[in-house]
Protein backbone atom coordinates (compact mmCIF):
# COMPACT_ATOMS: atom_id res chain seq x y z
CA MET A 1 -25.39 2.51 -10.65
CA ASN A 2 -26.30 -1.06 -11.63
CA GLU A 3 -25.05 -0.38 -15.15
CA ILE A 4 -21.68 0.73 -13.82
CA LEU A 5 -21.41 -2.34 -11.62
CA LYS A 6 -22.40 -4.55 -14.55
CA TYR A 7 -19.76 -2.86 -16.71
CA PHE A 8 -17.03 -3.45 -14.10
CA MET A 9 -18.06 -7.07 -13.64
CA GLU A 10 -17.89 -7.64 -17.41
CA LEU A 11 -14.54 -5.86 -17.51
CA TRP A 12 -13.24 -8.04 -14.67
CA GLU A 13 -14.42 -11.20 -16.44
CA PHE A 14 -12.62 -10.06 -19.58
CA ILE A 15 -9.42 -9.24 -17.69
CA SER A 16 -9.60 -12.54 -15.80
CA SER A 17 -9.99 -14.47 -19.02
CA ILE A 18 -6.86 -12.77 -20.37
CA ILE A 19 -4.89 -13.25 -17.15
CA TYR A 20 -5.57 -16.96 -16.97
CA SER A 21 -5.19 -17.68 -20.67
CA ASP A 22 -2.26 -19.70 -22.02
CA ILE A 23 -1.47 -16.92 -24.47
CA PHE A 24 -1.02 -14.45 -21.63
CA LYS A 25 1.26 -16.87 -19.78
CA LYS A 26 3.39 -17.30 -22.90
CA LEU A 27 3.72 -13.54 -23.17
CA PHE A 28 5.06 -13.56 -19.63
CA ASP A 29 8.64 -13.86 -20.81
CA LYS A 30 11.64 -12.05 -19.35
CA THR A 31 11.34 -9.00 -21.61
CA HIS A 32 7.84 -8.05 -20.46
CA ILE A 33 7.73 -9.30 -16.89
CA PRO A 34 8.30 -6.03 -14.99
CA ASP A 35 5.59 -3.95 -16.67
CA ILE A 36 3.09 -6.77 -16.97
CA GLN A 37 3.54 -7.90 -13.39
CA ILE A 38 3.25 -4.39 -11.98
CA ASN A 39 0.07 -3.74 -13.95
CA LEU A 40 -1.31 -7.14 -13.00
CA ALA A 41 -0.59 -6.41 -9.34
CA LYS A 42 -2.42 -3.08 -9.66
CA VAL A 43 -5.45 -4.94 -11.03
CA TYR A 44 -5.30 -7.38 -8.12
CA LEU A 45 -5.10 -4.49 -5.64
CA THR A 46 -8.03 -2.76 -7.31
CA VAL A 47 -10.24 -5.82 -6.85
CA ASN A 48 -8.96 -6.42 -3.29
CA ASP A 49 -7.13 -9.62 -4.24
CA TYR A 50 -4.18 -8.75 -2.02
CA GLN A 51 -2.60 -12.19 -1.84
CA ASN A 52 -2.29 -12.44 -5.62
CA ALA A 53 -0.89 -8.90 -5.66
CA ILE A 54 1.73 -9.95 -3.10
CA ASN A 55 2.62 -13.09 -5.05
CA THR A 56 2.90 -11.17 -8.31
CA LEU A 57 5.01 -8.36 -6.86
CA ASN A 58 7.30 -10.74 -4.97
CA SER A 59 7.93 -12.74 -8.13
CA SER A 60 8.89 -9.58 -10.02
CA ASN A 61 12.14 -9.15 -8.03
CA ASN A 62 11.81 -5.44 -8.73
CA ASN A 63 13.06 -2.95 -6.13
CA ASP A 64 11.56 0.07 -7.84
CA ILE A 65 10.04 2.37 -5.23
CA ASN A 66 6.58 2.16 -6.81
CA VAL A 67 6.70 -1.64 -6.68
CA LEU A 68 7.75 -1.45 -3.04
CA ARG A 69 4.84 0.89 -2.31
CA LEU A 70 2.37 -1.50 -3.90
CA LEU A 71 3.85 -4.45 -2.03
CA ALA A 72 3.79 -2.63 1.32
CA LEU A 73 0.17 -1.63 0.73
CA ALA A 74 -0.78 -5.21 -0.11
CA TYR A 75 0.93 -6.48 3.04
CA TYR A 76 -0.83 -3.81 5.09
CA LYS A 77 -4.23 -4.70 3.64
CA THR A 78 -3.70 -8.36 4.58
CA ASN A 79 -2.77 -7.39 8.15
CA LEU A 80 0.86 -8.43 7.62
CA TYR A 81 1.98 -5.28 9.40
CA ASP A 82 5.54 -6.39 10.13
CA ASP A 83 6.15 -7.07 6.43
CA ALA A 84 4.58 -3.72 5.52
CA ILE A 85 6.72 -1.93 8.12
CA LYS A 86 9.90 -3.54 6.81
CA ILE A 87 9.19 -2.26 3.30
CA TYR A 88 7.98 1.18 4.40
CA LEU A 89 11.21 1.53 6.40
CA GLN A 90 13.19 0.80 3.22
CA ILE A 91 11.18 3.45 1.41
CA SER A 92 11.54 5.99 4.22
CA CYS A 93 15.33 5.99 3.69
CA LYS A 94 15.00 6.87 0.02
CA GLU A 95 15.01 10.34 -1.43
CA GLU A 96 11.73 9.55 -3.22
CA CYS A 97 9.94 9.03 0.10
CA ILE A 98 6.65 10.94 0.17
CA PHE A 99 4.05 11.88 2.78
CA ASP A 100 1.90 8.79 2.13
CA ASP A 101 4.85 6.48 2.77
CA LEU A 102 5.48 7.93 6.22
CA TYR A 103 1.79 8.16 7.07
CA ASN A 104 1.23 4.52 6.08
CA LEU A 105 4.30 3.48 8.07
CA SER A 106 2.85 5.25 11.08
CA LEU A 107 -0.50 3.49 10.60
CA ALA A 108 1.22 0.11 10.41
CA TYR A 109 3.17 0.78 13.60
CA ASN A 110 -0.05 1.90 15.27
CA ASP A 111 -1.73 -1.36 14.25
CA THR A 112 1.08 -3.29 15.94
CA ASN A 113 0.65 -1.15 19.10
CA ASP A 114 4.10 0.39 18.68
CA ILE A 115 2.82 3.86 19.48
CA ASP A 116 6.26 5.46 19.92
CA ASN A 117 7.34 4.56 16.38
CA ALA A 118 3.88 5.38 15.06
CA LEU A 119 4.23 8.87 16.52
CA LYS A 120 7.80 9.23 15.23
CA TYR A 121 6.76 8.62 11.62
CA ALA A 122 3.49 10.49 11.95
CA LEU A 123 5.45 13.58 12.99
CA LYS A 124 7.79 13.12 10.00
CA ALA A 125 4.74 12.90 7.74
CA TYR A 126 3.30 15.98 9.45
CA ASN A 127 6.49 17.89 8.64
CA MET A 128 5.90 17.10 4.97
CA ASN A 129 2.22 18.08 4.99
CA ASN A 130 0.94 19.75 8.13
CA ILE A 131 -2.44 20.73 6.69
CA ASP A 132 -3.62 17.18 6.04
CA LEU A 133 -6.60 16.54 8.33
CA ASN A 134 -5.95 12.79 8.62
CA ILE A 135 -2.38 13.20 9.87
CA ASN A 136 -3.47 15.80 12.40
CA LEU A 137 -6.21 13.52 13.75
CA HIS A 138 -3.84 10.55 13.72
CA ILE A 139 -1.20 12.44 15.73
CA SER A 140 -3.82 13.54 18.26
CA SER A 141 -4.98 9.95 18.61
CA LEU A 142 -1.41 8.75 19.14
CA TYR A 143 -0.79 11.33 21.85
CA GLU A 144 -4.05 10.30 23.48
CA GLN A 145 -2.92 6.65 23.45
CA LEU A 146 0.26 7.78 25.19
CA ASN A 147 -1.88 9.67 27.76
CA ASP A 148 -0.26 12.91 26.64
CA TYR A 149 -3.47 14.91 26.58
CA GLU A 150 -1.71 18.27 26.43
CA ASN A 151 -0.17 17.45 23.03
CA ALA A 152 -3.29 15.61 21.89
CA VAL A 153 -5.32 18.84 21.84
CA LYS A 154 -2.71 21.01 20.10
């Protein structure tokens, strides 16, 4: 286990040295920005550096759904629930919307104590994947918060 941790620390040091090098910054021209910034943001998210992920993704000016997902996740992880909700709502209107988008939107609403909207999107997520244990438990919890114990036990 210590060897794995040591490996990841060395890998992070290597990646950090590349990220902060002048050569890397010079490569950051207009032709490579989207791919580099998205991958850089993924690295930041992996090491729980959410603010740098947010800064990187915001500077990309990319409205690709995968970029929006990463940005919403970063906002959520930094407790910026309103910003996460705004982006997840954009995603929820797209054809490419998936279960995780709706589930995460529901979690963000729940964290802002907007239980009605949390339940609304949890039920939409449930309709996409009704066998997921987490969504079933989440829906029960939401009904319980609404004092609707009959639906909470279904």
